[in-house]
mmCIF file of C-alpha atoms and ligand atoms in Angstrom:
data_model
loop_
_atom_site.group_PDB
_atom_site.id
_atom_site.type_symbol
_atom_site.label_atom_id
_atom_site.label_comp_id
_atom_site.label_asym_id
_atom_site.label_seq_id
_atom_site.Cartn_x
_atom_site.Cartn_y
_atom_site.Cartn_z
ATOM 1 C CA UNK S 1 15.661 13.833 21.614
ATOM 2 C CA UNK S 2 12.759 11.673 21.869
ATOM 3 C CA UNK S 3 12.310 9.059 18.960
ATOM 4 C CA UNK S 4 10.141 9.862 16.541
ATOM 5 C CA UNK S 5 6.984 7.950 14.349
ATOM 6 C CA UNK S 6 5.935 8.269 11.585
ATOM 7 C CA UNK S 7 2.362 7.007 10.564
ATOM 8 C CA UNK S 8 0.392 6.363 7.532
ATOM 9 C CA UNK S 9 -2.761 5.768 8.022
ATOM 10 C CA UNK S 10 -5.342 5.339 5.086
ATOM 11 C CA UNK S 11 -9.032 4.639 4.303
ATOM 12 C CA UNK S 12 -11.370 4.680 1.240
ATOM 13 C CA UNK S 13 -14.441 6.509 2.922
ATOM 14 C CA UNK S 14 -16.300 7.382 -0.371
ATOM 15 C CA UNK S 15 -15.258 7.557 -4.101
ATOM 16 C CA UNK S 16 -15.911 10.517 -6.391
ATOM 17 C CA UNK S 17 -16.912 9.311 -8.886
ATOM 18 C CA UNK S 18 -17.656 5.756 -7.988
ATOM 19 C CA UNK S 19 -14.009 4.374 -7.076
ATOM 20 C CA UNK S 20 -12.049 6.744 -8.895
ATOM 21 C CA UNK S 21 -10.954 9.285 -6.975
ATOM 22 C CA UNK S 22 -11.353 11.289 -3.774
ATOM 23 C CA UNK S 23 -13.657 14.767 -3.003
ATOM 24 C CA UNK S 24 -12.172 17.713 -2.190
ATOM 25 C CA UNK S 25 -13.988 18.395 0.689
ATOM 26 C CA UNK S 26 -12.794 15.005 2.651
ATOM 27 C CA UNK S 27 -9.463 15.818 2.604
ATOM 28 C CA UNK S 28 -10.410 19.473 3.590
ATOM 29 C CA UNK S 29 -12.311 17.880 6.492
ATOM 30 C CA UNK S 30 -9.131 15.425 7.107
ATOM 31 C CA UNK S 31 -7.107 18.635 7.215
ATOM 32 C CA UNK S 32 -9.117 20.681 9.542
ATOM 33 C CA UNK S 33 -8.854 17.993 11.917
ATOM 34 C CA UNK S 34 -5.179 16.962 12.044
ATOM 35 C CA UNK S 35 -4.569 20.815 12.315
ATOM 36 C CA UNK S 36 -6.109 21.060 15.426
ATOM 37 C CA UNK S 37 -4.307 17.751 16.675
ATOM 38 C CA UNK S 38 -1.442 19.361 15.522
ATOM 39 C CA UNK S 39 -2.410 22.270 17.519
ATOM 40 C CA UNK S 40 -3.256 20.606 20.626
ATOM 41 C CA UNK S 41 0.116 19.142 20.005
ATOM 42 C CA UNK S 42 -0.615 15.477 19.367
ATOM 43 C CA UNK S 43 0.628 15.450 16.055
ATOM 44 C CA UNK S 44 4.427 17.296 15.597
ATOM 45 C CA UNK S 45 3.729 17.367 11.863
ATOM 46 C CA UNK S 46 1.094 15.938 8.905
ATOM 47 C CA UNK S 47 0.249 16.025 4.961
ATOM 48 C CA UNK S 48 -2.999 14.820 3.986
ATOM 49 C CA UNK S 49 -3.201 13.281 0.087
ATOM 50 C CA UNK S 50 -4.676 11.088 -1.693
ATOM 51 C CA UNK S 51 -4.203 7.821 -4.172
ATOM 52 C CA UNK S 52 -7.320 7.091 -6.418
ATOM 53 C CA UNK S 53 -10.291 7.181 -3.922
ATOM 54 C CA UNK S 54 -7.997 6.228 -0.435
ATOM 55 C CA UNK S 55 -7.432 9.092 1.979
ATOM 56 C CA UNK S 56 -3.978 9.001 3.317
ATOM 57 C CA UNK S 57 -3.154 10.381 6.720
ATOM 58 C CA UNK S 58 0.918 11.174 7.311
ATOM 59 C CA UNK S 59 1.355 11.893 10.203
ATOM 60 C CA UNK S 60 4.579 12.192 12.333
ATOM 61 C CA UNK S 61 4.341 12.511 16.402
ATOM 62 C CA UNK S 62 6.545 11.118 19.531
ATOM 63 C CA UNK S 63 4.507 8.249 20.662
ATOM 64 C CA UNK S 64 5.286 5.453 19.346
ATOM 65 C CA UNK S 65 3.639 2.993 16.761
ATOM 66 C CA UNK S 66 0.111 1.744 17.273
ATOM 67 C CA UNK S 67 -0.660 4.377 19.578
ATOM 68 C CA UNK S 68 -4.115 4.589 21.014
ATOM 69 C CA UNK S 69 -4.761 8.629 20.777
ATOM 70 C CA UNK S 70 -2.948 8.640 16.752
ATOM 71 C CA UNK S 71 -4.865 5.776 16.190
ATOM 72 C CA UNK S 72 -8.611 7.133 17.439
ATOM 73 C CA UNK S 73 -7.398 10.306 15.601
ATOM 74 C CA UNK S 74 -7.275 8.797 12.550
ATOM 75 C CA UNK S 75 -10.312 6.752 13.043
ATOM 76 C CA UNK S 76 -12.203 10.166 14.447
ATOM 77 C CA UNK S 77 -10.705 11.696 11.332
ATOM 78 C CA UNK S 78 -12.322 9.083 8.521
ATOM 79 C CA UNK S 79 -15.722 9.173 10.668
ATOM 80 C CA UNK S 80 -15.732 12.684 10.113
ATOM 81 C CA UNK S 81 -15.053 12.916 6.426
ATOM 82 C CA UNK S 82 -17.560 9.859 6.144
ATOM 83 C CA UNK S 83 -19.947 11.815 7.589
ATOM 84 C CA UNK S 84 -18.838 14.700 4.753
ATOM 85 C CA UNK S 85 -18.907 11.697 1.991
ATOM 86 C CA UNK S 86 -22.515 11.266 3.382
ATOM 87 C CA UNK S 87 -23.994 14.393 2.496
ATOM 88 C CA UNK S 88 -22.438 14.291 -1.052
ATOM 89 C CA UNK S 89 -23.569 10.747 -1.039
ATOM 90 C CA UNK S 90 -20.228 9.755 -2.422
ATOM 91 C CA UNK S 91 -19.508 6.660 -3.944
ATOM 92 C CA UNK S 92 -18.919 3.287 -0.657
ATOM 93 C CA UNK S 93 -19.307 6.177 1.841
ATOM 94 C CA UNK S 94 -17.616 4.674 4.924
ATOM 95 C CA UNK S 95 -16.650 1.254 3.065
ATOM 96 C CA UNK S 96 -13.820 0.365 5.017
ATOM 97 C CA UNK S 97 -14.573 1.524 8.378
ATOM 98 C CA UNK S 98 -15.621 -2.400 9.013
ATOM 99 C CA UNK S 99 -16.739 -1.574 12.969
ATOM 100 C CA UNK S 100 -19.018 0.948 14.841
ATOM 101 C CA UNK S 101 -16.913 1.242 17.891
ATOM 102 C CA UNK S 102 -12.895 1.861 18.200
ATOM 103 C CA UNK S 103 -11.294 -0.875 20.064
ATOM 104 C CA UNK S 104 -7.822 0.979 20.557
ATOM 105 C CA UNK S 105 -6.018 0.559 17.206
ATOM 106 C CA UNK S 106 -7.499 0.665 13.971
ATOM 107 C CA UNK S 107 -5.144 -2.461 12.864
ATOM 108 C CA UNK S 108 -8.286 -5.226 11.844
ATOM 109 C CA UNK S 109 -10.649 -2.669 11.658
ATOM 110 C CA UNK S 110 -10.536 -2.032 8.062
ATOM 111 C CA UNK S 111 -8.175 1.212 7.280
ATOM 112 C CA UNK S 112 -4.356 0.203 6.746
ATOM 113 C CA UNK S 113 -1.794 1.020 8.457
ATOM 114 C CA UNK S 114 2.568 1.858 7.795
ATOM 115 C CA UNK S 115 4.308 2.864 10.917
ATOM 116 C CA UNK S 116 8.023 2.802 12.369
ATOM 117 C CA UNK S 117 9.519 4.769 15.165
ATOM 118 C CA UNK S 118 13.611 5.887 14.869
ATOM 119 C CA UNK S 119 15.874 8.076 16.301
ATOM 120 C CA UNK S 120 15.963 10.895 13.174
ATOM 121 C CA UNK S 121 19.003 10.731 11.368
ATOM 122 C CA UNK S 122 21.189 13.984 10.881
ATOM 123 C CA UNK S 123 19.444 14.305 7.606
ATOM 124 C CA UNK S 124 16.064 12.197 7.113
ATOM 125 C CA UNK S 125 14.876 11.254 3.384
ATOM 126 C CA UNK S 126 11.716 9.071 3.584
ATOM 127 C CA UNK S 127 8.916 7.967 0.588
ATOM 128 C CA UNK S 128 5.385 7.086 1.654
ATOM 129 C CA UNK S 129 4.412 5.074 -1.315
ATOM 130 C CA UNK S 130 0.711 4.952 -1.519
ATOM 131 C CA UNK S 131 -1.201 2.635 -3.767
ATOM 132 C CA UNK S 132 -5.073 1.762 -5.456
ATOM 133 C CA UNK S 133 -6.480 -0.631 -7.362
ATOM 134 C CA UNK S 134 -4.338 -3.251 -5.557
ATOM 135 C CA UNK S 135 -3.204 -5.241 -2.209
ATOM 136 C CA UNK S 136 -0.357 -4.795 0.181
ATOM 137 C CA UNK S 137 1.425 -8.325 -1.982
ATOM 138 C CA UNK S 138 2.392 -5.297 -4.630
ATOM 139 C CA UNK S 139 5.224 -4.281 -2.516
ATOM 140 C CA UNK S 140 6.852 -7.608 -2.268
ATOM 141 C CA UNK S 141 8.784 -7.700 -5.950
ATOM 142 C CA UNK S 142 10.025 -3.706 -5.655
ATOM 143 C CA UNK S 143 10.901 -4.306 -1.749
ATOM 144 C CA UNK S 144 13.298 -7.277 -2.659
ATOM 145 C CA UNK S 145 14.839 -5.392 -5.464
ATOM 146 C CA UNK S 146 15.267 -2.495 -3.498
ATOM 147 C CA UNK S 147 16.838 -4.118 -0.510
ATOM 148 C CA UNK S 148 18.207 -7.024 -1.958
ATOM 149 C CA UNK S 149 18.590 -7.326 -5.910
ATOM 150 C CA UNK S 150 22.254 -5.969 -6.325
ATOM 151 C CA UNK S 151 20.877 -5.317 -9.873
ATOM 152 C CA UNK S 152 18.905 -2.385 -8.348
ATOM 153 C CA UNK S 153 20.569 -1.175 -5.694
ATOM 154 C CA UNK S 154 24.130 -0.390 -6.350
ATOM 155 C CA UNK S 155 24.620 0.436 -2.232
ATOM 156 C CA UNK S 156 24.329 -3.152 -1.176
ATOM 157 C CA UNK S 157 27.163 -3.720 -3.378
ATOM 158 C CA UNK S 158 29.404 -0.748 -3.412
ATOM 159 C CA UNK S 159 28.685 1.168 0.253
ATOM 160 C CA UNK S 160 30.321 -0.716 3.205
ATOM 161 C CA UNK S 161 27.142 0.763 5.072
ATOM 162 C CA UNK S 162 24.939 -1.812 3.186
ATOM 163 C CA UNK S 163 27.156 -4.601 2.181
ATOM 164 C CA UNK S 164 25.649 -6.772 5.216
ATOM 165 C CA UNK S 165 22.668 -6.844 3.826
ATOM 166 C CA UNK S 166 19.088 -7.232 5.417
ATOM 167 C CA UNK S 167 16.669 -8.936 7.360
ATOM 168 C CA UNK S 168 13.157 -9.046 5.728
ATOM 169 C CA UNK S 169 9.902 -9.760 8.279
ATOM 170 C CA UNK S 170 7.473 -11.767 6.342
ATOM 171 C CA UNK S 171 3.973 -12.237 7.848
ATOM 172 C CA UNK S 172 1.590 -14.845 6.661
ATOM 173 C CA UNK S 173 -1.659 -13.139 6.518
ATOM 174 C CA UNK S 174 -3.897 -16.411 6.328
ATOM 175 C CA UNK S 175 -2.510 -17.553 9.866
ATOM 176 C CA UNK S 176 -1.354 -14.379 11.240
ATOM 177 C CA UNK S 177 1.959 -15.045 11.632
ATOM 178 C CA UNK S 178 5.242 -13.568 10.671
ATOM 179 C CA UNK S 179 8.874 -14.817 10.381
ATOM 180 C CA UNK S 180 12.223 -13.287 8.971
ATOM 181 C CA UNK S 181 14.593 -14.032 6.741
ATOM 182 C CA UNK S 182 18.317 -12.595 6.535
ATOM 183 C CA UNK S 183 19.910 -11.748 2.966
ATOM 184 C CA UNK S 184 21.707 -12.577 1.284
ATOM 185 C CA UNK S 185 22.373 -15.677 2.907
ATOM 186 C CA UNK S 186 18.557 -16.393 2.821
ATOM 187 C CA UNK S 187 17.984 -15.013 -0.583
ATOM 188 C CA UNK S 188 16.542 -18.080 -2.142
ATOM 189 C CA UNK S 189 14.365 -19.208 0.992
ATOM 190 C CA UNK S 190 12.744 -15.580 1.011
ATOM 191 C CA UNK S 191 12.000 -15.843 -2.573
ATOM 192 C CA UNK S 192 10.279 -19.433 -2.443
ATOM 193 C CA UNK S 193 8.094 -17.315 0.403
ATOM 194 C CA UNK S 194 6.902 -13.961 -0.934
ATOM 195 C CA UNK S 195 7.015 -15.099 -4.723
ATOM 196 C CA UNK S 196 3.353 -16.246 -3.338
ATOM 197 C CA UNK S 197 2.132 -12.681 -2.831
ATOM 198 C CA UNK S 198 -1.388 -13.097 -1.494
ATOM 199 C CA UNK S 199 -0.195 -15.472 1.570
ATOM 200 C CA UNK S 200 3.297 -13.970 2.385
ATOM 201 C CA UNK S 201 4.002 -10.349 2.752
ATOM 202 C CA UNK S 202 7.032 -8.317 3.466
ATOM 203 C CA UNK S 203 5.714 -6.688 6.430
ATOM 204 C CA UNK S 204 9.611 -4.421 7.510
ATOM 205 C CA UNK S 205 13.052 -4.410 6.632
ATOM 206 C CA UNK S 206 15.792 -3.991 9.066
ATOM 207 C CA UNK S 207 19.436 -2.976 8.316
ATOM 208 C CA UNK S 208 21.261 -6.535 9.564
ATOM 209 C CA UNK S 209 24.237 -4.334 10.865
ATOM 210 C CA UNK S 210 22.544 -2.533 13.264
ATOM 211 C CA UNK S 211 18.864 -3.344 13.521
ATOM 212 C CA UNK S 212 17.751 -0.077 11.955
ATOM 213 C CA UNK S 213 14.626 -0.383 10.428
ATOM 214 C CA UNK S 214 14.404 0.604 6.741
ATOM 215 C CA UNK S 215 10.732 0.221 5.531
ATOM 216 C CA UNK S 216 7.626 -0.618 6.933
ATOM 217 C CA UNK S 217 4.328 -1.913 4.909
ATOM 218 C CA UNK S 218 0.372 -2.013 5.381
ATOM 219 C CA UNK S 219 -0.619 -5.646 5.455
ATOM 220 C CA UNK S 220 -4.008 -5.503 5.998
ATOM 221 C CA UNK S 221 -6.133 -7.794 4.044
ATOM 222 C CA UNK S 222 -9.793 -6.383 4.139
ATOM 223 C CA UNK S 223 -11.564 -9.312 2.747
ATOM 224 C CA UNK S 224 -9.653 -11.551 5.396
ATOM 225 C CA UNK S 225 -10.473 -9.258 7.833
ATOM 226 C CA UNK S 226 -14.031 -9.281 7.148
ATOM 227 C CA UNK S 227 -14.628 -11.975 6.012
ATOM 228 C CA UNK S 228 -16.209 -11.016 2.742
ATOM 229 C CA UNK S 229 -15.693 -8.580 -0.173
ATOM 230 C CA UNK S 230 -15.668 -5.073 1.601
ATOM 231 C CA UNK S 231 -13.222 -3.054 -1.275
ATOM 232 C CA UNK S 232 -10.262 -3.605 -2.082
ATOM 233 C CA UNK S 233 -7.038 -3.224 0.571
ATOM 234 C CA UNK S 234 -5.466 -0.548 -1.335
ATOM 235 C CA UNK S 235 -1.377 -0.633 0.083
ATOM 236 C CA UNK S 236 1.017 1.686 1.704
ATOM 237 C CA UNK S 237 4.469 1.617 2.236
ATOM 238 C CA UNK S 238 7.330 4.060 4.110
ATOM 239 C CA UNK S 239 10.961 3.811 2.834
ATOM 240 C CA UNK S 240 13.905 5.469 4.996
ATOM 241 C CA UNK S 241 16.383 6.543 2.424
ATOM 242 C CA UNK S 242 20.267 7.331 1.807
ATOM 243 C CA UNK S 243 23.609 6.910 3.967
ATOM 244 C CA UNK S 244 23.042 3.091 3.946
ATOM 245 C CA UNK S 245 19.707 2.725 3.003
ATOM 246 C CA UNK S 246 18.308 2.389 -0.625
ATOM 247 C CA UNK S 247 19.054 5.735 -2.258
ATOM 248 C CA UNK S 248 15.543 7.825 -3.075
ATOM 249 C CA UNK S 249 16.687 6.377 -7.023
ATOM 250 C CA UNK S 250 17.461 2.896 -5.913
ATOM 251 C CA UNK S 251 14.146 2.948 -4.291
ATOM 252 C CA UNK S 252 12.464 4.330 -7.573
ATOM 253 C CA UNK S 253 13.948 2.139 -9.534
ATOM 254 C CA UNK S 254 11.801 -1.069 -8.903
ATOM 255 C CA UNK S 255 9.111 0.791 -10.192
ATOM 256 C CA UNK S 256 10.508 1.586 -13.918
ATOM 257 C CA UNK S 257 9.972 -2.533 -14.541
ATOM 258 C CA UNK S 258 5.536 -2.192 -14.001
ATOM 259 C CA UNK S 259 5.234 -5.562 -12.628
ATOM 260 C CA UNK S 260 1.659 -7.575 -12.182
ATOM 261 C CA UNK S 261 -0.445 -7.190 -9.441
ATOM 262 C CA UNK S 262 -3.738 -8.214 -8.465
ATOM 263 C CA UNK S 263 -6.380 -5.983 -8.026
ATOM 264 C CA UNK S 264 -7.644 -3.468 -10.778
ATOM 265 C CA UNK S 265 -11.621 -4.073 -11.708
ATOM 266 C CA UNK S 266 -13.761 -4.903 -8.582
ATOM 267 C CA UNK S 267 -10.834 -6.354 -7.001
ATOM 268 C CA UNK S 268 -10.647 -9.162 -9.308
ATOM 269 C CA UNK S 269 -8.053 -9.108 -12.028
ATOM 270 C CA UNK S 270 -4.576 -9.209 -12.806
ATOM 271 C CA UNK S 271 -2.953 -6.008 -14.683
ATOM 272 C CA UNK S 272 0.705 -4.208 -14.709
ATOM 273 C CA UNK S 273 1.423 -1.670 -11.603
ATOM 274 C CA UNK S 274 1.587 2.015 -12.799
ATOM 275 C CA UNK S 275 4.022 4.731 -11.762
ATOM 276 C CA UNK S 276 2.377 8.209 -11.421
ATOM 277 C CA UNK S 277 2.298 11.487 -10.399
ATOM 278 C CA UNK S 278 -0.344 12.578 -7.774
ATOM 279 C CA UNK S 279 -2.354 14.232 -10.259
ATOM 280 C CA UNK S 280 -2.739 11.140 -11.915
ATOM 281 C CA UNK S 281 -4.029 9.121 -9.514
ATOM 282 C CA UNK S 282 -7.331 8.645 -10.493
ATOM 283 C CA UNK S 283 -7.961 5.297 -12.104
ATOM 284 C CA UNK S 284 -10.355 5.079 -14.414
ATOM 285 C CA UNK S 285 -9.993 2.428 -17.132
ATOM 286 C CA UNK S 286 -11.375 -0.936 -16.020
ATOM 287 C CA UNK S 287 -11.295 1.485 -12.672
ATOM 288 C CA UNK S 288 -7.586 0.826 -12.921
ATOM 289 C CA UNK S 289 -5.110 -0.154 -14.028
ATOM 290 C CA UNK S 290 -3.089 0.092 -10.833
ATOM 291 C CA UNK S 291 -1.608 3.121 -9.368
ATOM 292 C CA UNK S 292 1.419 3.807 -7.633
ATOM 293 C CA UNK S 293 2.384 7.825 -6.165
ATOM 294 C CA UNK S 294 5.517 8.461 -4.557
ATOM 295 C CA UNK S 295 5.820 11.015 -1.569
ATOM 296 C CA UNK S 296 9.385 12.329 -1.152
ATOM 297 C CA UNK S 297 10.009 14.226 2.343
ATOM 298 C CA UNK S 298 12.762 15.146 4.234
ATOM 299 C CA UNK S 299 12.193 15.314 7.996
ATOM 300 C CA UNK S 300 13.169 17.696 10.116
ATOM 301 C CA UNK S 301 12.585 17.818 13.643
ATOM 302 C CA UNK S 302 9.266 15.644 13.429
ATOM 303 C CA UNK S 303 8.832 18.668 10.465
ATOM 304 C CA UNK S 304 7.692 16.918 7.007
ATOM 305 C CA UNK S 305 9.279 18.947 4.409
ATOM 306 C CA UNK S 306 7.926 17.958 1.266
ATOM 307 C CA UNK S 307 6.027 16.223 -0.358
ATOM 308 C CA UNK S 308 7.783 16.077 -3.846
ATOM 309 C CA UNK S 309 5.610 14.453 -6.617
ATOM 310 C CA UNK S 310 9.021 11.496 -7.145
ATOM 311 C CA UNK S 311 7.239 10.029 -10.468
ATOM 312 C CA UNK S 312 6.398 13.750 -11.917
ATOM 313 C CA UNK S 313 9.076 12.466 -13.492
ATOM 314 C CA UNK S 314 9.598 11.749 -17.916
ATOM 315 C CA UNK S 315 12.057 8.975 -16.954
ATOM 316 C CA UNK S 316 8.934 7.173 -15.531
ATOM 317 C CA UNK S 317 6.894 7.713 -18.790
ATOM 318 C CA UNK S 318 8.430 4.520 -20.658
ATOM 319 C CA UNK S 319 6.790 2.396 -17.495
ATOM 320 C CA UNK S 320 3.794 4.453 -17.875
ATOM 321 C CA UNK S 321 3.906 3.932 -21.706
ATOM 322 C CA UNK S 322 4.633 0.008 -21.797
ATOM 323 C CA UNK S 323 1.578 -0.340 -18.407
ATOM 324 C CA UNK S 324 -0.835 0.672 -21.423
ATOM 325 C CA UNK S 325 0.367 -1.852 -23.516
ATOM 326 C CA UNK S 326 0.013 -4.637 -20.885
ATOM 327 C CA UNK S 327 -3.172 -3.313 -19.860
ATOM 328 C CA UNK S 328 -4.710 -3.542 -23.537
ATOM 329 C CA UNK S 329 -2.797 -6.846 -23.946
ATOM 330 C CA UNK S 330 -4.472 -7.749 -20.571
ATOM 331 C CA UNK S 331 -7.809 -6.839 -21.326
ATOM 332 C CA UNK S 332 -8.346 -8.784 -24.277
ATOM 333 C CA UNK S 333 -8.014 -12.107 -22.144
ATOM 334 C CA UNK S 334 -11.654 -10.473 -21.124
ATOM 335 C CA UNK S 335 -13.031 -12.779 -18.220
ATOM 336 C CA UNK S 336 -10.610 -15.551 -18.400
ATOM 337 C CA UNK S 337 -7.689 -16.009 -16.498
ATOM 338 C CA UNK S 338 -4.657 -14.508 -15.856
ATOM 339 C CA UNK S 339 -6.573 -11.369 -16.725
ATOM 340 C CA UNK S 340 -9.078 -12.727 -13.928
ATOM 341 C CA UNK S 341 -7.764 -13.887 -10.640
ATOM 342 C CA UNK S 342 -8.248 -17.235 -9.667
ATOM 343 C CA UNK S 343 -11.368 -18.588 -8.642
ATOM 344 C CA UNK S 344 -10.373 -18.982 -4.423
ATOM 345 C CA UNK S 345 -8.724 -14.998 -4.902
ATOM 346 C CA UNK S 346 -11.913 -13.473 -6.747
ATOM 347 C CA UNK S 347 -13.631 -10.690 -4.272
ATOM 348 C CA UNK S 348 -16.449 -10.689 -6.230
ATOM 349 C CA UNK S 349 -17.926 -14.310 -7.501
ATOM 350 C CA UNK S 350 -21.285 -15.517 -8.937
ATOM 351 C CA UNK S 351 -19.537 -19.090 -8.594
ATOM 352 C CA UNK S 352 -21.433 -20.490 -5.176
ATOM 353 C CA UNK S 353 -24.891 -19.311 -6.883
ATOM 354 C CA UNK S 354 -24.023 -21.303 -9.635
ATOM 355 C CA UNK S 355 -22.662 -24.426 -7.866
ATOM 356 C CA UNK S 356 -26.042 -24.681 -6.549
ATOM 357 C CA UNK S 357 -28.156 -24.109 -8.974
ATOM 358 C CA UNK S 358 -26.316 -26.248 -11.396
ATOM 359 C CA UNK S 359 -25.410 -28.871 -8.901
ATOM 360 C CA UNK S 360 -28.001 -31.570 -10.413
ATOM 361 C CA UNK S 361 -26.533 -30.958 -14.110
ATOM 362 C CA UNK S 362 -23.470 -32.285 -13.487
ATOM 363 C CA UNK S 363 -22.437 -36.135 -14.605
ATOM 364 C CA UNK S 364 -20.006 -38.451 -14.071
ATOM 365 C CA UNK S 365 -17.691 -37.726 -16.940
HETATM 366 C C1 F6R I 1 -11.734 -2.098 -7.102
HETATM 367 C C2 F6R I 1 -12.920 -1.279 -6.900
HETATM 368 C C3 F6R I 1 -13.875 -1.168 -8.019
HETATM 369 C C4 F6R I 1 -15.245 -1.756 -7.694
HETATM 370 C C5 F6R I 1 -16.172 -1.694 -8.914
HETATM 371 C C6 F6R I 1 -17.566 -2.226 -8.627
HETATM 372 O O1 F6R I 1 -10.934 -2.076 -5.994
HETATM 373 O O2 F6R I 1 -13.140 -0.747 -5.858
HETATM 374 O O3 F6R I 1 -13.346 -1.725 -9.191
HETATM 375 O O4 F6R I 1 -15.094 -3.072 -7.251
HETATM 376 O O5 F6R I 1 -16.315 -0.366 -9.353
HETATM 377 O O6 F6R I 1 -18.070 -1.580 -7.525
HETATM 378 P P1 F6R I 1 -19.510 -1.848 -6.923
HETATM 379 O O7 F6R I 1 -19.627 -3.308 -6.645
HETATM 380 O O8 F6R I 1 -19.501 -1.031 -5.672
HETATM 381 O O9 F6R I 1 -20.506 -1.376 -7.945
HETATM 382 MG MG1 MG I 2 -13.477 2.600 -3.349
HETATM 383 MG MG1 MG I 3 -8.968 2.449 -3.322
#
């Protein structure tokens, strides 16, 4: 049997209302057209969702990542529900489609992109983590627990399967260049590196026994990409689970602890990372804080089974309770920092407007 990929595509095409969340109709729209891919048999399988106001494309075909046709069917498939997000004039209709034409891939052209090609295991358990409100440096704290914290993961202690451990790809997303690290031995090394979230993300994970990869992120940095603010680069990540992988809990678990990210109100602030199920992803307070849905599918044949809902889940709630409590504890710092991000990480800044006009008022102290 062929390999098989799986691909996550996403865009924010339009917000309803403002940032949000997503209409109805796009993902209709999304739907209509990955069923007649799936039809014309491009696609073997998909499940359109979404987190806050991104539209997420999962899609699962035989062709191998950064294909050209999946690719300008995703693309096709946000120009279409931009053009949907049009008439409703929706909220940023079209905001992170950054280029008129399609050069091939999408990769640099605003939307993000997760993909990985395997040989399907006798039984496949994967979670397409999807987030909003924040950047792809989210994923760096739960993917080193998950793959390498033995305080998490039981498996990399206990199952023989994971003992070896695992090689984490790190790309640099200033220069555009990646690197990996093995763990454990390298533990300490890959911590100096993506403890610095906005430069160094964990881009995959490979098994070190065999190769096999285990998870896949979007590393897409809009405002690098363009150059200026264009929205924020809301993340997404796949996991592979079980038989010597993270177990679905193991790769949960990261998530019970909501660490900080950056991200939340336009872009621009610092607040906790929330767990939640699908129905509540639709961040509204500060237009945040940050939102995290989990996926759960099994494959079968290319088939996605699923989704399950993985934080529908009360065990979840005490992260969900104790996010408030950062957020309010957050908010009060108002526009000073940590609350605010930095001034070289703000999207949004009145600071060079200011520089000059004020540039004459300043004195040698
Ligand atoms: C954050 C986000 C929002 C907007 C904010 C202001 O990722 O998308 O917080 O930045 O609602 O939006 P504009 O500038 O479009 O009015
Ligand atoms: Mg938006
Ligand atoms: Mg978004």
């Amino acid at each position: 049997m062929a390999r098989l990929t799986l691909s996550v595509i996403k865009a924010d095409i339009g917000g309803y209302v403002g940032h949000s969340t997503i209409h109805p109709e796009l993902l209709e729209e999304a739907k209509k057209r990955l069923t007649q891919a799936k039809k014309g048999k491009k696609l073997i399988d998909f499940h359109v969702t979404h987190c806050g106001d991104d539209l997420e494309l999962i899609m699962t075909h035989r062709k191998g990542v950064e294909n050209k046709d999946i690719h300008k069917l995703a693309w096709d498939t946000f120009l279409a529900c931009t053009k949907v997000a049009k008439s409703l004039k929706l909220y940023g209709a079209g905001q992170d489609l950054l280029s008129d034409t399609f050069s091939g891939n999408v990769k640099g052209m605003g939307p993000g992109v997760a993909e990985m090609e395997f040989e399907e295991r006798k039984s496949e358990p994967v979670i397409v983590f999807m987030g909003d409100k924040t950047s792809p440096g989210a994923w760096n704290l739960p993917l080193f627990k998950m793959f390498a914290d033995p305080f998490n993961t039981a498996g990399i202690v206990i199952d023989p399967a994971m003992h070896d451990g695992f090689i984490f790809e790190v790309v640099d997303v200033y220069e555009s260049k990646t690197i990996r690290f093995t763990c454990p031995e390298e533990m300490y090394h890959l911590l100096m590196f993506i403890g610095a979230m906005r430069k160094y993300m964990i881009k995959a994970i490979y098994r070190k026994r065999d190769g096999e990869i285990g998870a896949v992120a979007s590393t897409q940095k809009l405002s690098l990409i363009a150059g200026k603010y264009v929205g924020k680069d809301d993340p997404v990540l796949i996991v592979r689970c079980q038989s010597g992988f993270p177990a679905v809990g193991e790769a949960l678990e990261p998530f019970a602890f909501p660490h900080i990210v950056e991200g939340w109100m336009r872009g621009s602030h610092h607040g906790p990372l929330m767990p939640v199920p699908f129905h509540h992803a639709t961040p509204s307070r500060f237009d945040g804080p940050p939102r995290v849905i989990a996926a759960g599918f099994q494959i079968a044949d290319g088939k996605l089974i699923g989704p399950v809902d993985l934080f529908n889940d009360p065990s979840f709630d005490e992260a969900r309770r104790k996010c408030n409590e950062i957020a309010n504890y957050m908010r009060q710092h108002g526009p000073f920092e940590p609350h605010r991000l930095g001034l070289q990480d703000l999207e949004y800044t009145t600071m060079d407007q200011l520089m000059k006009k004020f540039k004459n008022r300043f004195k040698a102290e």
